């Protein structure tokens, strides 16, 4: 097996779509320049940290150690959701490998294209290891998947550096209340009305309807006729969008109150 095996990757590309800005109605073409100081360093971590309980199962090792096992295919799906297909938006590279004490060890690192800037980034390298021989029914036999499992182990450790399934590694899954919240999050995430495109369409609809509000009664009517409930649902999957849309209501309320004050002042002056 070659020490230079590499998952196919594309050349570095730069996104030409302007990042969305709350309250903006326009977009521009061309390379995007993002102020690193203004970027949220926890952006990717927060998108990747929450684990679907359905993709986990408890395990116990010799010595009584207990933990939570994460489905490797789910991890690949999450990376694809955030960065795009493997080999295009992200991938991994085998850097070294060795055999020692009847175990295969593989060193790998993961690359990804930053969703906001298109910049190609790398995680730090990590080693994964698997025994070459398994004992079944008292008989030892070669494990023909030991290389694959070692690579899976190494890549999984790299993805932890990005925040993938951080809640498991930080012990939050030991809290039953947290697991219930995670289950509710993924149940809501599967709702078609809470997909990114649907949330964006709802936000645009709210902008238009707020523009037609003339007084506080109109504003309250808009909130009571489904907007408030929908925002609570959106908050279970996208707190940023929830806060952004809620701020639109606050801005509109401030505009109406200021207009009322101005009109009141005009009447007093008259």
mmCIF file of C-alpha atoms in Angstrom:
data_model
loop_
_atom_site.group_PDB
_atom_site.id
_atom_site.type_symbol
_atom_site.label_atom_id
_atom_site.label_comp_id
_atom_site.label_asym_id
_atom_site.label_seq_id
_atom_site.Cartn_x
_atom_site.Cartn_y
_atom_site.Cartn_z
ATOM 1 C CA UNK A 1 0.000 0.000 0.000
ATOM 2 C CA UNK A 2 1.516 3.338 -1.057
ATOM 3 C CA UNK A 3 2.339 5.997 1.509
ATOM 4 C CA UNK A 4 1.168 8.650 -0.931
ATOM 5 C CA UNK A 5 -2.427 7.492 -1.443
ATOM 6 C CA UNK A 6 -4.618 10.592 -1.574
ATOM 7 C CA UNK A 7 -8.333 11.125 -1.950
ATOM 8 C CA UNK A 8 -8.984 12.978 -5.213
ATOM 9 C CA UNK A 9 -9.286 16.698 -4.721
ATOM 10 C CA UNK A 10 -10.011 19.651 -6.963
ATOM 11 C CA UNK A 11 -7.888 22.714 -7.416
ATOM 12 C CA UNK A 12 -8.502 25.545 -5.004
ATOM 13 C CA UNK A 13 -11.520 27.597 -5.979
ATOM 14 C CA UNK A 14 -12.836 30.904 -4.747
ATOM 15 C CA UNK A 15 -16.532 31.430 -4.192
ATOM 16 C CA UNK A 16 -18.026 34.215 -6.297
ATOM 17 C CA UNK A 17 -21.209 34.580 -4.277
ATOM 18 C CA UNK A 18 -21.288 37.504 -1.881
ATOM 19 C CA UNK A 19 -21.959 36.545 1.736
ATOM 20 C CA UNK A 20 -25.458 37.264 2.948
ATOM 21 C CA UNK A 21 -25.743 40.297 5.207
ATOM 22 C CA UNK A 22 -28.749 40.841 7.434
ATOM 23 C CA UNK A 23 -30.959 43.485 5.897
ATOM 24 C CA UNK A 24 -29.214 43.442 2.520
ATOM 25 C CA UNK A 25 -31.245 43.024 -0.652
ATOM 26 C CA UNK A 26 -28.360 43.006 -3.130
ATOM 27 C CA UNK A 27 -25.459 40.763 -4.035
ATOM 28 C CA UNK A 28 -22.363 41.371 -6.109
ATOM 29 C CA UNK A 29 -20.299 39.126 -8.346
ATOM 30 C CA UNK A 30 -16.571 38.623 -8.031
ATOM 31 C CA UNK A 31 -14.162 37.257 -5.427
ATOM 32 C CA UNK A 32 -15.322 37.710 -1.859
ATOM 33 C CA UNK A 33 -13.130 39.499 0.641
ATOM 34 C CA UNK A 34 -13.950 38.649 4.230
ATOM 35 C CA UNK A 35 -12.523 40.599 7.137
ATOM 36 C CA UNK A 36 -10.880 37.904 9.253
ATOM 37 C CA UNK A 37 -11.289 39.998 12.374
ATOM 38 C CA UNK A 38 -15.035 40.266 11.799
ATOM 39 C CA UNK A 39 -15.515 36.558 11.019
ATOM 40 C CA UNK A 40 -16.873 34.323 13.768
ATOM 41 C CA UNK A 41 -14.100 31.837 14.666
ATOM 42 C CA UNK A 42 -16.751 29.473 16.070
ATOM 43 C CA UNK A 43 -18.881 29.478 12.897
ATOM 44 C CA UNK A 44 -17.873 26.027 11.597
ATOM 45 C CA UNK A 45 -17.610 24.542 15.080
ATOM 46 C CA UNK A 46 -21.181 25.573 15.896
ATOM 47 C CA UNK A 47 -22.488 24.141 12.605
ATOM 48 C CA UNK A 48 -20.805 20.784 13.187
ATOM 49 C CA UNK A 49 -20.886 20.302 16.961
ATOM 50 C CA UNK A 50 -24.366 18.793 17.393
ATOM 51 C CA UNK A 51 -24.673 15.027 16.877
ATOM 52 C CA UNK A 52 -27.780 13.183 15.737
ATOM 53 C CA UNK A 53 -28.626 10.668 18.506
ATOM 54 C CA UNK A 54 -29.698 8.207 15.794
ATOM 55 C CA UNK A 55 -26.084 8.152 14.555
ATOM 56 C CA UNK A 56 -24.718 7.084 17.942
ATOM 57 C CA UNK A 57 -24.664 3.983 20.083
ATOM 58 C CA UNK A 58 -23.069 3.226 23.451
ATOM 59 C CA UNK A 59 -20.106 0.863 23.758
ATOM 60 C CA UNK A 60 -18.149 -0.762 26.560
ATOM 61 C CA UNK A 61 -14.496 -1.766 26.355
ATOM 62 C CA UNK A 62 -12.465 -4.113 28.490
ATOM 63 C CA UNK A 63 -11.789 -2.583 31.863
ATOM 64 C CA UNK A 64 -15.281 -1.124 32.099
ATOM 65 C CA UNK A 65 -14.658 1.970 29.952
ATOM 66 C CA UNK A 66 -17.907 3.263 28.470
ATOM 67 C CA UNK A 67 -18.435 5.748 25.678
ATOM 68 C CA UNK A 68 -20.519 6.785 22.679
ATOM 69 C CA UNK A 69 -19.701 5.501 19.210
ATOM 70 C CA UNK A 70 -20.443 7.763 16.220
ATOM 71 C CA UNK A 71 -21.486 6.344 12.846
ATOM 72 C CA UNK A 72 -18.605 7.074 10.391
ATOM 73 C CA UNK A 73 -21.026 7.436 7.459
ATOM 74 C CA UNK A 74 -22.973 10.108 9.359
ATOM 75 C CA UNK A 75 -19.750 12.065 9.809
ATOM 76 C CA UNK A 76 -19.145 11.968 6.044
ATOM 77 C CA UNK A 77 -22.722 13.109 5.441
ATOM 78 C CA UNK A 78 -22.294 16.089 7.789
ATOM 79 C CA UNK A 79 -19.065 17.157 6.086
ATOM 80 C CA UNK A 80 -20.802 16.886 2.705
ATOM 81 C CA UNK A 81 -23.727 18.977 3.983
ATOM 82 C CA UNK A 82 -21.446 21.795 5.138
ATOM 83 C CA UNK A 83 -18.626 21.715 2.556
ATOM 84 C CA UNK A 84 -19.917 19.766 -0.446
ATOM 85 C CA UNK A 85 -18.987 16.369 -1.928
ATOM 86 C CA UNK A 86 -15.770 14.677 -0.859
ATOM 87 C CA UNK A 87 -12.972 15.476 -3.305
ATOM 88 C CA UNK A 88 -14.642 18.770 -4.230
ATOM 89 C CA UNK A 89 -15.447 20.707 -1.067
ATOM 90 C CA UNK A 90 -13.375 18.624 1.321
ATOM 91 C CA UNK A 91 -11.220 15.521 1.414
ATOM 92 C CA UNK A 92 -8.347 13.808 3.197
ATOM 93 C CA UNK A 93 -4.769 12.841 2.577
ATOM 94 C CA UNK A 94 -2.763 9.910 3.859
ATOM 95 C CA UNK A 95 0.571 11.260 5.094
ATOM 96 C CA UNK A 96 2.243 8.152 6.523
ATOM 97 C CA UNK A 97 1.586 4.621 7.693
ATOM 98 C CA UNK A 98 3.381 1.926 9.648
ATOM 99 C CA UNK A 99 2.863 -1.505 11.172
ATOM 100 C CA UNK A 100 3.857 -2.234 14.760
ATOM 101 C CA UNK A 101 2.802 -4.727 17.416
ATOM 102 C CA UNK A 102 0.408 -6.423 14.975
ATOM 103 C CA UNK A 103 -1.398 -3.110 14.401
ATOM 104 C CA UNK A 104 -1.762 -0.843 11.371
ATOM 105 C CA UNK A 105 -1.253 2.858 12.024
ATOM 106 C CA UNK A 106 -2.181 5.518 9.463
ATOM 107 C CA UNK A 107 -1.500 9.251 9.699
ATOM 108 C CA UNK A 108 -3.919 11.500 7.796
ATOM 109 C CA UNK A 109 -5.084 15.082 7.596
ATOM 110 C CA UNK A 110 -8.312 16.620 6.259
ATOM 111 C CA UNK A 111 -8.615 19.583 3.880
ATOM 112 C CA UNK A 112 -11.712 21.692 3.245
ATOM 113 C CA UNK A 113 -12.747 24.828 1.380
ATOM 114 C CA UNK A 114 -13.976 27.562 3.689
ATOM 115 C CA UNK A 115 -17.675 28.094 2.798
ATOM 116 C CA UNK A 116 -17.332 31.881 3.183
ATOM 117 C CA UNK A 117 -14.019 32.588 1.446
ATOM 118 C CA UNK A 118 -13.253 29.526 -0.678
ATOM 119 C CA UNK A 119 -9.850 29.326 1.004
ATOM 120 C CA UNK A 120 -8.356 25.841 1.217
ATOM 121 C CA UNK A 121 -7.599 24.896 4.836
ATOM 122 C CA UNK A 122 -6.142 21.871 6.606
ATOM 123 C CA UNK A 123 -6.599 20.206 9.964
ATOM 124 C CA UNK A 124 -3.626 19.004 11.942
ATOM 125 C CA UNK A 125 -2.481 15.409 11.231
ATOM 126 C CA UNK A 126 -3.835 12.555 13.336
ATOM 127 C CA UNK A 127 -2.979 8.865 13.683
ATOM 128 C CA UNK A 128 -5.510 6.050 13.589
ATOM 129 C CA UNK A 129 -4.777 2.454 14.523
ATOM 130 C CA UNK A 130 -6.426 -0.957 14.183
ATOM 131 C CA UNK A 131 -5.372 -4.487 15.067
ATOM 132 C CA UNK A 132 -4.435 -6.622 12.054
ATOM 133 C CA UNK A 133 -5.774 -9.808 13.648
ATOM 134 C CA UNK A 134 -9.120 -10.413 15.287
ATOM 135 C CA UNK A 135 -10.038 -13.239 17.604
ATOM 136 C CA UNK A 136 -13.437 -14.816 16.935
ATOM 137 C CA UNK A 137 -14.701 -17.905 18.702
ATOM 138 C CA UNK A 138 -11.227 -18.416 20.133
ATOM 139 C CA UNK A 139 -9.607 -18.417 16.673
ATOM 140 C CA UNK A 140 -7.334 -15.658 15.345
ATOM 141 C CA UNK A 141 -7.845 -14.538 11.735
ATOM 142 C CA UNK A 142 -6.511 -11.626 9.637
ATOM 143 C CA UNK A 143 -8.768 -8.570 9.491
ATOM 144 C CA UNK A 144 -9.006 -7.504 5.851
ATOM 145 C CA UNK A 145 -10.521 -4.147 6.851
ATOM 146 C CA UNK A 146 -7.782 -3.040 9.239
ATOM 147 C CA UNK A 147 -6.344 -0.456 6.822
ATOM 148 C CA UNK A 148 -9.766 1.013 6.106
ATOM 149 C CA UNK A 149 -10.654 1.214 9.779
ATOM 150 C CA UNK A 150 -7.330 2.862 10.605
ATOM 151 C CA UNK A 151 -8.000 5.539 7.991
ATOM 152 C CA UNK A 152 -11.535 6.014 9.332
ATOM 153 C CA UNK A 153 -10.102 6.399 12.835
ATOM 154 C CA UNK A 154 -7.529 8.979 11.710
ATOM 155 C CA UNK A 155 -10.011 11.023 9.663
ATOM 156 C CA UNK A 156 -12.536 10.989 12.505
ATOM 157 C CA UNK A 157 -9.924 12.431 14.873
ATOM 158 C CA UNK A 158 -9.139 15.172 12.341
ATOM 159 C CA UNK A 159 -12.807 16.103 12.042
ATOM 160 C CA UNK A 160 -13.041 16.573 15.809
ATOM 161 C CA UNK A 161 -10.642 19.501 15.346
ATOM 162 C CA UNK A 162 -13.320 21.219 13.233
ATOM 163 C CA UNK A 163 -15.931 20.591 15.920
ATOM 164 C CA UNK A 164 -17.719 17.626 14.320
ATOM 165 C CA UNK A 165 -19.675 15.759 17.026
ATOM 166 C CA UNK A 166 -18.013 17.926 19.678
ATOM 167 C CA UNK A 167 -20.974 17.419 22.011
ATOM 168 C CA UNK A 168 -20.154 13.708 22.272
ATOM 169 C CA UNK A 169 -16.463 14.309 22.941
ATOM 170 C CA UNK A 170 -17.298 16.956 25.554
ATOM 171 C CA UNK A 171 -19.529 14.512 27.443
ATOM 172 C CA UNK A 172 -22.813 16.315 26.802
ATOM 173 C CA UNK A 173 -24.466 13.090 25.637
ATOM 174 C CA UNK A 174 -24.234 11.833 29.208
ATOM 175 C CA UNK A 175 -27.025 14.318 30.008
ATOM 176 C CA UNK A 176 -30.424 12.843 29.082
ATOM 177 C CA UNK A 177 -31.929 16.328 28.774
ATOM 178 C CA UNK A 178 -29.290 17.270 26.215
ATOM 179 C CA UNK A 179 -30.003 14.120 24.210
ATOM 180 C CA UNK A 180 -33.697 15.027 24.149
ATOM 181 C CA UNK A 181 -32.811 18.494 22.849
ATOM 182 C CA UNK A 182 -30.601 16.935 20.172
ATOM 183 C CA UNK A 183 -33.424 14.615 19.108
ATOM 184 C CA UNK A 184 -35.790 17.596 18.851
ATOM 185 C CA UNK A 185 -33.199 19.511 16.820
ATOM 186 C CA UNK A 186 -32.809 16.763 14.208
ATOM 187 C CA UNK A 187 -36.554 16.122 14.090
ATOM 188 C CA UNK A 188 -37.054 19.808 13.278
ATOM 189 C CA UNK A 189 -34.146 19.776 10.821
ATOM 190 C CA UNK A 190 -35.916 17.128 8.734
ATOM 191 C CA UNK A 191 -38.979 19.393 8.423
ATOM 192 C CA UNK A 192 -39.143 20.799 4.831
ATOM 193 C CA UNK A 193 -40.320 24.150 6.222
ATOM 194 C CA UNK A 194 -37.108 24.459 8.214
ATOM 195 C CA UNK A 195 -34.637 23.831 5.406
ATOM 196 C CA UNK A 196 -32.271 26.747 4.570
ATOM 197 C CA UNK A 197 -34.143 27.653 1.365
ATOM 198 C CA UNK A 198 -37.498 27.677 3.175
ATOM 199 C CA UNK A 199 -36.110 29.845 5.979
ATOM 200 C CA UNK A 200 -34.661 32.293 3.446
ATOM 201 C CA UNK A 201 -38.027 32.478 1.650
ATOM 202 C CA UNK A 202 -39.795 33.100 4.961
ATOM 203 C CA UNK A 203 -37.361 35.889 5.825
ATOM 204 C CA UNK A 204 -37.990 37.570 2.472
ATOM 205 C CA UNK A 205 -41.757 37.260 2.976
ATOM 206 C CA UNK A 206 -41.469 38.870 6.429
ATOM 207 C CA UNK A 207 -39.479 41.766 4.957
ATOM 208 C CA UNK A 208 -42.232 42.449 2.444
ATOM 209 C CA UNK A 209 -45.060 42.131 4.967
ATOM 210 C CA UNK A 210 -43.272 44.372 7.458
ATOM 211 C CA UNK A 211 -42.967 46.982 4.742
ATOM 212 C CA UNK A 212 -46.773 47.049 4.532
ATOM 213 C CA UNK A 213 -47.268 47.497 8.297
ATOM 214 C CA UNK A 214 -48.480 51.029 9.072
ATOM 215 C CA UNK A 215 -48.913 50.872 12.846
ATOM 216 C CA UNK A 216 -48.374 48.676 15.904
ATOM 217 C CA UNK A 217 -51.707 46.913 15.364
ATOM 218 C CA UNK A 218 -50.527 45.742 11.942
ATOM 219 C CA UNK A 219 -47.241 44.596 13.476
ATOM 220 C CA UNK A 220 -48.993 42.630 16.222
ATOM 221 C CA UNK A 221 -51.343 41.045 13.696
ATOM 222 C CA UNK A 222 -48.410 39.850 11.606
ATOM 223 C CA UNK A 223 -46.750 38.324 14.667
ATOM 224 C CA UNK A 224 -49.934 36.599 15.855
ATOM 225 C CA UNK A 225 -50.835 35.142 12.455
ATOM 226 C CA UNK A 226 -48.060 32.559 12.421
ATOM 227 C CA UNK A 227 -44.837 34.565 12.346
ATOM 228 C CA UNK A 228 -44.129 34.128 16.065
ATOM 229 C CA UNK A 229 -44.764 30.383 15.976
ATOM 230 C CA UNK A 230 -42.653 29.927 12.853
ATOM 231 C CA UNK A 231 -39.777 31.844 14.436
ATOM 232 C CA UNK A 232 -39.815 29.587 17.481
ATOM 233 C CA UNK A 233 -39.567 26.576 15.172
ATOM 234 C CA UNK A 234 -36.730 28.158 13.190
ATOM 235 C CA UNK A 235 -34.886 28.760 16.448
ATOM 236 C CA UNK A 236 -34.566 25.016 17.011
ATOM 237 C CA UNK A 237 -32.376 24.642 13.912
ATOM 238 C CA UNK A 238 -30.979 28.111 13.134
ATOM 239 C CA UNK A 239 -30.654 30.569 16.002
ATOM 240 C CA UNK A 240 -28.847 33.078 13.786
ATOM 241 C CA UNK A 241 -31.753 33.249 11.333
ATOM 242 C CA UNK A 242 -34.222 33.477 14.217
ATOM 243 C CA UNK A 243 -32.390 36.439 15.730
ATOM 244 C CA UNK A 244 -32.008 38.108 12.340
ATOM 245 C CA UNK A 245 -35.720 37.910 11.539
ATOM 246 C CA UNK A 246 -36.736 38.907 15.059
ATOM 247 C CA UNK A 247 -34.550 41.994 14.733
ATOM 248 C CA UNK A 248 -36.593 42.991 11.671
ATOM 249 C CA UNK A 249 -39.681 43.199 13.875
ATOM 250 C CA UNK A 250 -37.759 45.249 16.457
ATOM 251 C CA UNK A 251 -36.515 47.640 13.775
ATOM 252 C CA UNK A 252 -39.992 48.075 12.336
ATOM 253 C CA UNK A 253 -41.451 48.717 15.786
ATOM 254 C CA UNK A 254 -38.814 51.380 16.434
ATOM 255 C CA UNK A 255 -39.628 53.030 13.087
ATOM 256 C CA UNK A 256 -43.362 53.119 13.869
ATOM 257 C CA UNK A 257 -42.809 54.549 17.339
ATOM 258 C CA UNK A 258 -40.473 57.211 15.980
ATOM 259 C CA UNK A 259 -42.995 58.118 13.303
ATOM 260 C CA UNK A 260 -45.733 58.409 15.952
ATOM 261 C CA UNK A 261 -43.500 60.664 18.064
ATOM 262 C CA UNK A 262 -42.694 62.858 15.072
ATOM 263 C CA UNK A 263 -46.360 63.169 14.142
ATOM 264 C CA UNK A 264 -47.239 63.978 17.776
ATOM 265 C CA UNK A 265 -44.623 66.683 17.817
ATOM 266 C CA UNK A 266 -45.956 68.172 14.597
ATOM 267 C CA UNK A 267 -49.470 68.309 16.050
ATOM 268 C CA UNK A 268 -48.237 70.073 19.184
ATOM 269 C CA UNK A 269 -46.349 72.578 17.096
ATOM 270 C CA UNK A 270 -49.455 73.210 15.007
#
